[in-house]
mmCIF file of C-alpha atoms in Angstrom:
data_model
loop_
_atom_site.group_PDB
_atom_site.id
_atom_site.type_symbol
_atom_site.label_atom_id
_atom_site.label_comp_id
_atom_site.label_asym_id
_atom_site.label_seq_id
_atom_site.Cartn_x
_atom_site.Cartn_y
_atom_site.Cartn_z
ATOM 1 C CA UNK A 1 -13.227 6.061 -12.407
ATOM 2 C CA UNK A 2 -15.438 8.734 -10.862
ATOM 3 C CA UNK A 3 -14.380 11.894 -9.070
ATOM 4 C CA UNK A 4 -17.967 12.359 -7.908
ATOM 5 C CA UNK A 5 -18.169 12.044 -4.134
ATOM 6 C CA UNK A 6 -20.907 9.768 -2.808
ATOM 7 C CA UNK A 7 -21.599 8.725 0.769
ATOM 8 C CA UNK A 8 -21.843 5.119 1.945
ATOM 9 C CA UNK A 9 -22.564 3.551 5.351
ATOM 10 C CA UNK A 10 -19.910 1.467 7.069
ATOM 11 C CA UNK A 11 -21.086 -2.160 6.938
ATOM 12 C CA UNK A 12 -18.457 -3.719 9.195
ATOM 13 C CA UNK A 13 -15.340 -2.740 11.154
ATOM 14 C CA UNK A 14 -12.519 -5.153 11.989
ATOM 15 C CA UNK A 15 -10.005 -4.073 14.640
ATOM 16 C CA UNK A 16 -6.585 -5.603 14.073
ATOM 17 C CA UNK A 17 -5.072 -4.035 17.173
ATOM 18 C CA UNK A 18 -4.740 -0.650 18.878
ATOM 19 C CA UNK A 19 -5.132 2.032 16.219
ATOM 20 C CA UNK A 20 -5.397 -0.318 13.216
ATOM 21 C CA UNK A 21 -8.790 -1.077 11.654
ATOM 22 C CA UNK A 22 -10.378 -2.196 8.391
ATOM 23 C CA UNK A 23 -13.639 -0.650 7.199
ATOM 24 C CA UNK A 24 -16.080 -2.414 4.890
ATOM 25 C CA UNK A 25 -18.540 -0.793 2.499
ATOM 26 C CA UNK A 26 -20.835 -1.996 -0.231
ATOM 27 C CA UNK A 27 -18.888 -2.506 -3.442
ATOM 28 C CA UNK A 28 -19.507 0.667 -5.406
ATOM 29 C CA UNK A 29 -16.663 0.372 -7.939
ATOM 30 C CA UNK A 30 -14.074 -1.870 -9.547
ATOM 31 C CA UNK A 31 -10.483 -1.291 -8.486
ATOM 32 C CA UNK A 32 -7.097 -2.849 -9.220
ATOM 33 C CA UNK A 33 -4.388 -3.563 -6.679
ATOM 34 C CA UNK A 34 -2.458 -0.370 -5.998
ATOM 35 C CA UNK A 35 -5.282 2.017 -6.868
ATOM 36 C CA UNK A 36 -6.706 4.282 -4.186
ATOM 37 C CA UNK A 37 -9.911 6.035 -3.200
ATOM 38 C CA UNK A 38 -10.359 9.400 -1.541
ATOM 39 C CA UNK A 39 -12.302 9.131 1.704
ATOM 40 C CA UNK A 40 -14.203 12.122 3.113
ATOM 41 C CA UNK A 41 -14.989 12.329 6.801
ATOM 42 C CA UNK A 42 -17.589 15.102 7.136
ATOM 43 C CA UNK A 43 -16.378 17.960 9.273
ATOM 44 C CA UNK A 44 -12.807 16.666 9.341
ATOM 45 C CA UNK A 45 -11.041 16.268 5.963
ATOM 46 C CA UNK A 46 -10.578 14.077 2.902
ATOM 47 C CA UNK A 47 -7.679 11.605 2.633
ATOM 48 C CA UNK A 48 -6.491 8.905 0.191
ATOM 49 C CA UNK A 49 -6.468 5.214 1.086
ATOM 50 C CA UNK A 50 -5.510 2.164 -0.930
ATOM 51 C CA UNK A 51 -8.208 -0.392 -1.576
ATOM 52 C CA UNK A 52 -7.074 -3.417 0.442
ATOM 53 C CA UNK A 53 -9.654 -5.969 -0.741
ATOM 54 C CA UNK A 54 -12.735 -6.431 -2.911
ATOM 55 C CA UNK A 55 -15.456 -9.019 -2.513
ATOM 56 C CA UNK A 56 -18.420 -9.758 -4.713
ATOM 57 C CA UNK A 57 -20.472 -7.116 -2.919
ATOM 58 C CA UNK A 58 -18.052 -5.296 -0.594
ATOM 59 C CA UNK A 59 -14.974 -3.048 -0.600
ATOM 60 C CA UNK A 60 -12.398 -2.764 2.171
ATOM 61 C CA UNK A 61 -9.976 -0.036 3.195
ATOM 62 C CA UNK A 62 -7.514 -0.375 6.067
ATOM 63 C CA UNK A 63 -6.412 2.500 8.280
ATOM 64 C CA UNK A 64 -3.705 3.057 10.876
ATOM 65 C CA UNK A 65 -4.059 5.994 13.266
ATOM 66 C CA UNK A 66 -1.316 8.540 12.547
ATOM 67 C CA UNK A 67 -2.823 12.027 12.572
ATOM 68 C CA UNK A 68 -6.128 13.795 13.280
ATOM 69 C CA UNK A 69 -8.003 12.286 10.309
ATOM 70 C CA UNK A 70 -7.017 8.657 10.809
ATOM 71 C CA UNK A 71 -7.468 9.012 14.584
ATOM 72 C CA UNK A 72 -11.005 10.293 13.961
ATOM 73 C CA UNK A 73 -11.595 7.246 11.767
ATOM 74 C CA UNK A 74 -10.891 5.047 14.784
ATOM 75 C CA UNK A 75 -13.969 6.517 16.519
ATOM 76 C CA UNK A 76 -16.437 5.592 13.763
ATOM 77 C CA UNK A 77 -19.144 2.990 14.224
ATOM 78 C CA UNK A 78 -21.019 0.633 11.901
ATOM 79 C CA UNK A 79 -23.708 2.651 10.137
ATOM 80 C CA UNK A 80 -21.729 5.920 10.068
ATOM 81 C CA UNK A 81 -21.475 7.334 6.566
ATOM 82 C CA UNK A 82 -18.283 8.316 4.750
ATOM 83 C CA UNK A 83 -17.765 9.956 1.382
ATOM 84 C CA UNK A 84 -15.854 7.849 -1.143
ATOM 85 C CA UNK A 85 -14.716 8.665 -4.677
ATOM 86 C CA UNK A 86 -12.438 6.886 -7.116
ATOM 87 C CA UNK A 87 -10.694 4.627 -7.889
ATOM 88 C CA UNK A 88 -7.716 6.723 -8.900
ATOM 89 C CA UNK A 89 -4.196 6.122 -10.146
ATOM 90 C CA UNK A 90 -2.192 3.387 -11.809
ATOM 91 C CA UNK A 91 -2.114 -0.025 -10.144
ATOM 92 C CA UNK A 92 0.255 -2.972 -10.086
ATOM 93 C CA UNK A 93 0.932 -5.210 -13.082
ATOM 94 C CA UNK A 94 1.166 -8.995 -12.726
ATOM 95 C CA UNK A 95 4.381 -11.046 -12.715
ATOM 96 C CA UNK A 96 5.348 -14.612 -11.818
ATOM 97 C CA UNK A 97 7.943 -15.633 -9.194
ATOM 98 C CA UNK A 98 7.473 -12.365 -7.357
ATOM 99 C CA UNK A 99 8.257 -11.086 -3.873
ATOM 100 C CA UNK A 100 5.664 -8.923 -2.084
ATOM 101 C CA UNK A 101 7.307 -6.663 0.525
ATOM 102 C CA UNK A 102 4.913 -4.907 2.883
ATOM 103 C CA UNK A 103 5.857 -2.573 5.714
ATOM 104 C CA UNK A 104 3.250 -1.592 8.327
ATOM 105 C CA UNK A 105 0.013 -0.318 6.815
ATOM 106 C CA UNK A 106 1.733 -0.735 3.418
ATOM 107 C CA UNK A 107 0.691 -4.372 3.749
ATOM 108 C CA UNK A 108 -2.880 -3.288 2.906
ATOM 109 C CA UNK A 109 -2.546 -2.634 -0.873
ATOM 110 C CA UNK A 110 -0.597 -5.879 -1.250
ATOM 111 C CA UNK A 111 -3.546 -7.890 0.056
ATOM 112 C CA UNK A 112 -5.595 -7.298 -3.077
ATOM 113 C CA UNK A 113 -2.477 -7.868 -5.203
ATOM 114 C CA UNK A 114 -1.984 -11.280 -3.560
ATOM 115 C CA UNK A 115 -5.565 -12.162 -4.511
ATOM 116 C CA UNK A 116 -5.061 -11.059 -8.124
ATOM 117 C CA UNK A 117 -1.860 -13.084 -8.458
ATOM 118 C CA UNK A 118 -3.591 -16.139 -6.985
ATOM 119 C CA UNK A 119 -6.449 -15.845 -9.458
ATOM 120 C CA UNK A 120 -3.957 -15.835 -12.329
ATOM 121 C CA UNK A 121 -2.039 -18.800 -10.926
ATOM 122 C CA UNK A 122 1.178 -16.824 -10.451
ATOM 123 C CA UNK A 123 3.693 -17.770 -7.769
ATOM 124 C CA UNK A 124 4.750 -15.263 -5.139
ATOM 125 C CA UNK A 125 6.479 -15.058 -1.769
ATOM 126 C CA UNK A 126 5.563 -12.553 0.945
ATOM 127 C CA UNK A 127 7.879 -10.576 3.221
ATOM 128 C CA UNK A 128 5.938 -8.592 5.824
ATOM 129 C CA UNK A 129 7.275 -6.276 8.485
ATOM 130 C CA UNK A 130 5.824 -4.022 11.159
ATOM 131 C CA UNK A 131 6.750 -2.322 14.397
ATOM 132 C CA UNK A 132 4.924 -4.952 16.453
ATOM 133 C CA UNK A 133 2.828 -8.092 15.985
ATOM 134 C CA UNK A 134 -0.654 -6.538 15.937
ATOM 135 C CA UNK A 135 0.335 -4.305 12.999
ATOM 136 C CA UNK A 136 0.953 -7.355 10.791
ATOM 137 C CA UNK A 137 -2.519 -7.105 9.301
ATOM 138 C CA UNK A 138 -3.874 -9.980 7.194
ATOM 139 C CA UNK A 139 -0.928 -12.190 8.141
ATOM 140 C CA UNK A 140 -2.930 -15.425 7.966
ATOM 141 C CA UNK A 141 -4.299 -14.422 4.579
ATOM 142 C CA UNK A 142 -0.777 -13.944 3.216
ATOM 143 C CA UNK A 143 0.395 -17.230 4.717
ATOM 144 C CA UNK A 144 -2.474 -19.006 2.962
ATOM 145 C CA UNK A 145 -1.925 -17.387 -0.435
ATOM 146 C CA UNK A 146 1.895 -17.230 -0.586
ATOM 147 C CA UNK A 147 4.229 -20.075 -1.459
ATOM 148 C CA UNK A 148 6.258 -18.839 1.523
ATOM 149 C CA UNK A 149 5.784 -16.000 4.007
ATOM 150 C CA UNK A 150 8.591 -14.281 5.942
ATOM 151 C CA UNK A 151 7.820 -12.021 8.913
ATOM 152 C CA UNK A 152 9.812 -9.397 10.794
ATOM 153 C CA UNK A 153 8.940 -7.005 13.611
ATOM 154 C CA UNK A 154 10.961 -4.179 15.096
ATOM 155 C CA UNK A 155 10.377 -5.476 18.625
ATOM 156 C CA UNK A 156 10.623 -9.192 17.859
ATOM 157 C CA UNK A 157 7.025 -9.864 18.957
ATOM 158 C CA UNK A 158 6.399 -11.871 15.760
ATOM 159 C CA UNK A 159 8.748 -13.497 13.283
ATOM 160 C CA UNK A 160 12.346 -12.345 13.214
ATOM 161 C CA UNK A 161 13.411 -9.217 15.069
ATOM 162 C CA UNK A 162 14.618 -6.647 12.588
ATOM 163 C CA UNK A 163 13.684 -5.021 9.290
ATOM 164 C CA UNK A 164 12.312 -6.513 6.079
ATOM 165 C CA UNK A 165 15.481 -5.443 4.314
ATOM 166 C CA UNK A 166 17.840 -7.343 6.644
ATOM 167 C CA UNK A 167 17.615 -10.666 4.759
ATOM 168 C CA UNK A 168 16.098 -9.353 1.544
ATOM 169 C CA UNK A 169 18.825 -10.407 -0.860
ATOM 170 C CA UNK A 170 19.098 -13.887 0.658
ATOM 171 C CA UNK A 171 15.354 -14.362 0.267
ATOM 172 C CA UNK A 172 15.488 -13.188 -3.348
ATOM 173 C CA UNK A 173 18.294 -15.643 -4.080
ATOM 174 C CA UNK A 174 16.857 -18.625 -2.225
ATOM 175 C CA UNK A 175 13.311 -18.163 -3.545
ATOM 176 C CA UNK A 176 14.509 -17.445 -7.120
ATOM 177 C CA UNK A 177 12.623 -14.162 -7.205
ATOM 178 C CA UNK A 178 12.286 -12.470 -10.590
ATOM 179 C CA UNK A 179 10.155 -9.442 -9.668
ATOM 180 C CA UNK A 180 9.652 -7.338 -6.526
ATOM 181 C CA UNK A 181 6.571 -5.442 -5.330
ATOM 182 C CA UNK A 182 6.840 -3.150 -2.309
ATOM 183 C CA UNK A 183 4.583 -0.865 -0.298
ATOM 184 C CA UNK A 184 5.330 0.831 2.997
ATOM 185 C CA UNK A 185 7.272 3.710 4.563
ATOM 186 C CA UNK A 186 9.361 5.601 2.051
ATOM 187 C CA UNK A 187 12.559 5.013 4.016
ATOM 188 C CA UNK A 188 11.899 1.270 3.527
ATOM 189 C CA UNK A 189 11.333 1.728 -0.205
ATOM 190 C CA UNK A 190 14.575 3.678 -0.506
ATOM 191 C CA UNK A 191 16.516 0.828 1.143
ATOM 192 C CA UNK A 192 14.812 -1.831 -0.998
ATOM 193 C CA UNK A 193 15.679 0.172 -4.099
ATOM 194 C CA UNK A 194 19.320 0.480 -3.036
ATOM 195 C CA UNK A 195 19.546 -3.300 -2.640
ATOM 196 C CA UNK A 196 17.770 -4.472 -5.790
ATOM 197 C CA UNK A 197 18.903 -1.834 -8.284
ATOM 198 C CA UNK A 198 22.496 -3.146 -8.642
ATOM 199 C CA UNK A 199 21.475 -6.698 -9.684
ATOM 200 C CA UNK A 200 18.809 -5.217 -11.953
ATOM 201 C CA UNK A 201 15.757 -6.898 -10.416
ATOM 202 C CA UNK A 202 12.610 -5.272 -11.867
ATOM 203 C CA UNK A 203 10.110 -3.876 -9.383
ATOM 204 C CA UNK A 204 7.027 -1.807 -8.691
ATOM 205 C CA UNK A 205 6.618 0.375 -5.599
ATOM 206 C CA UNK A 206 3.338 1.757 -4.280
ATOM 207 C CA UNK A 207 4.244 5.273 -3.193
ATOM 208 C CA UNK A 208 2.471 7.500 -0.674
ATOM 209 C CA UNK A 209 1.604 11.194 -0.808
ATOM 210 C CA UNK A 210 -1.420 13.257 0.152
ATOM 211 C CA UNK A 211 -3.640 12.891 -2.945
ATOM 212 C CA UNK A 212 -5.998 15.850 -2.759
ATOM 213 C CA UNK A 213 -7.827 16.167 -6.090
ATOM 214 C CA UNK A 214 -7.055 12.649 -7.351
ATOM 215 C CA UNK A 215 -7.067 13.684 -11.004
ATOM 216 C CA UNK A 216 -3.719 15.444 -11.495
ATOM 217 C CA UNK A 217 -4.801 19.073 -11.203
ATOM 218 C CA UNK A 218 -3.771 20.403 -7.781
ATOM 219 C CA UNK A 219 -0.143 19.213 -7.685
ATOM 220 C CA UNK A 220 -0.387 18.212 -4.019
ATOM 221 C CA UNK A 221 0.984 14.714 -4.655
ATOM 222 C CA UNK A 222 3.892 15.622 -6.944
ATOM 223 C CA UNK A 223 7.057 13.732 -5.999
ATOM 224 C CA UNK A 224 9.038 16.659 -4.660
ATOM 225 C CA UNK A 225 10.534 18.506 -7.676
ATOM 226 C CA UNK A 226 10.140 15.715 -10.230
ATOM 227 C CA UNK A 227 6.775 16.684 -11.709
ATOM 228 C CA UNK A 228 5.475 13.113 -11.318
ATOM 229 C CA UNK A 229 1.875 13.238 -10.054
ATOM 230 C CA UNK A 230 1.324 10.131 -7.964
ATOM 231 C CA UNK A 231 -2.455 10.319 -8.338
ATOM 232 C CA UNK A 232 -2.092 9.930 -12.126
ATOM 233 C CA UNK A 233 1.358 8.559 -13.034
ATOM 234 C CA UNK A 234 1.345 6.566 -9.771
ATOM 235 C CA UNK A 235 0.863 5.645 -7.043
ATOM 236 C CA UNK A 236 2.561 2.537 -8.447
ATOM 237 C CA UNK A 237 5.899 3.360 -10.088
ATOM 238 C CA UNK A 238 8.340 0.900 -11.653
ATOM 239 C CA UNK A 239 12.129 0.952 -11.879
ATOM 240 C CA UNK A 240 12.084 2.964 -15.115
ATOM 241 C CA UNK A 241 9.778 5.588 -13.617
ATOM 242 C CA UNK A 242 11.991 5.930 -10.566
ATOM 243 C CA UNK A 243 15.171 6.342 -12.598
ATOM 244 C CA UNK A 244 13.838 9.744 -13.581
ATOM 245 C CA UNK A 245 12.951 10.856 -10.064
ATOM 246 C CA UNK A 246 15.622 9.262 -7.866
ATOM 247 C CA UNK A 247 17.576 12.464 -7.277
ATOM 248 C CA UNK A 248 14.525 14.714 -6.984
ATOM 249 C CA UNK A 249 11.596 12.579 -5.997
ATOM 250 C CA UNK A 250 12.399 10.066 -3.257
ATOM 251 C CA UNK A 251 13.310 11.784 -0.009
ATOM 252 C CA UNK A 252 13.980 10.004 3.245
ATOM 253 C CA UNK A 253 10.903 10.474 5.418
ATOM 254 C CA UNK A 254 9.919 9.452 8.896
ATOM 255 C CA UNK A 255 6.864 7.356 9.770
ATOM 256 C CA UNK A 256 4.552 10.382 9.549
ATOM 257 C CA UNK A 257 5.733 11.218 6.031
ATOM 258 C CA UNK A 258 7.765 14.275 7.040
ATOM 259 C CA UNK A 259 10.988 14.857 5.133
ATOM 260 C CA UNK A 260 13.992 14.138 7.337
ATOM 261 C CA UNK A 261 16.952 13.848 4.992
ATOM 262 C CA UNK A 262 18.274 14.454 1.522
ATOM 263 C CA UNK A 263 17.113 12.614 -1.573
ATOM 264 C CA UNK A 264 18.863 9.368 -2.453
#
C-alpha cells in the first residue's frame, strides 16, 4: 500500500451507457477485490473508487456520474492524467457456493471478486440489479464466470422487473448458497442483511463512504457513531463486524448517499 499520490495517463475509456464509464491505467499496484484507490482529479477533488479489474499490465476503475467529481470524470479523454494512490482497506475473503449481489455501480468491485473466485475454482452465483439495462455493467462477464446469473432492473428493461432482494431467499435456497457477498446502495445492503441474518447465512458487504485520507486518520469515513473506519477496518465488513454497528452505523440512505431515515 502507498499513500503517495502519483499521476498516470488514462490508457482507455469504455462507455457502458449514459454516465457510466470504465477507465484503464497501467497497472501500478496489486489490489484485492474490495480494496479501493483514491483518485485525484486536478482542480476538482479526490474521491475513492473500488478497483473493478486487474490485468497483467492494466488496472480498471468504473465510475457512475452522481455529483460534480464523477460528472467531471465523464469529460476526460484518453491521455488525460489522474492522480492515484492506494490500494487501501480490507478486501473480500474467498468462499465456495457463494452468491454475489451487486446493485448499480456496486457491481464494479464484484467483478474482480468473480475473477478471484474463478481462479481458485470456487463456485458462485451472481445476482445483479440496476435502475436500467445500461447500468448492468460487465453483465456478459458475470454470465461467463458464474454458474448462474440472475438479473433485475427497476424499469424491467433487462431481466426481471424489480429489486435484487425480491427473490433473494428463493435463490439462496434453490442454489444452495452458503455465503453471500454484496455491494451497492446502502438501502439495498440493509434489506439484504434483514433477510439473511435470521437464517444465519454468513456474508461480507462492501460499504461506501467518502474515504478522504485512506489511512484511518481523518475520521471522514467512520460509520456514523460506531467508530469503525471504513478505510481501515473496511470497506468490506462481515456479519460479526456489522453486529457491533447495526444500531449506530448503517443508516438508510438514498442513491446519493444522503441519510434519509433512522438506523436499522
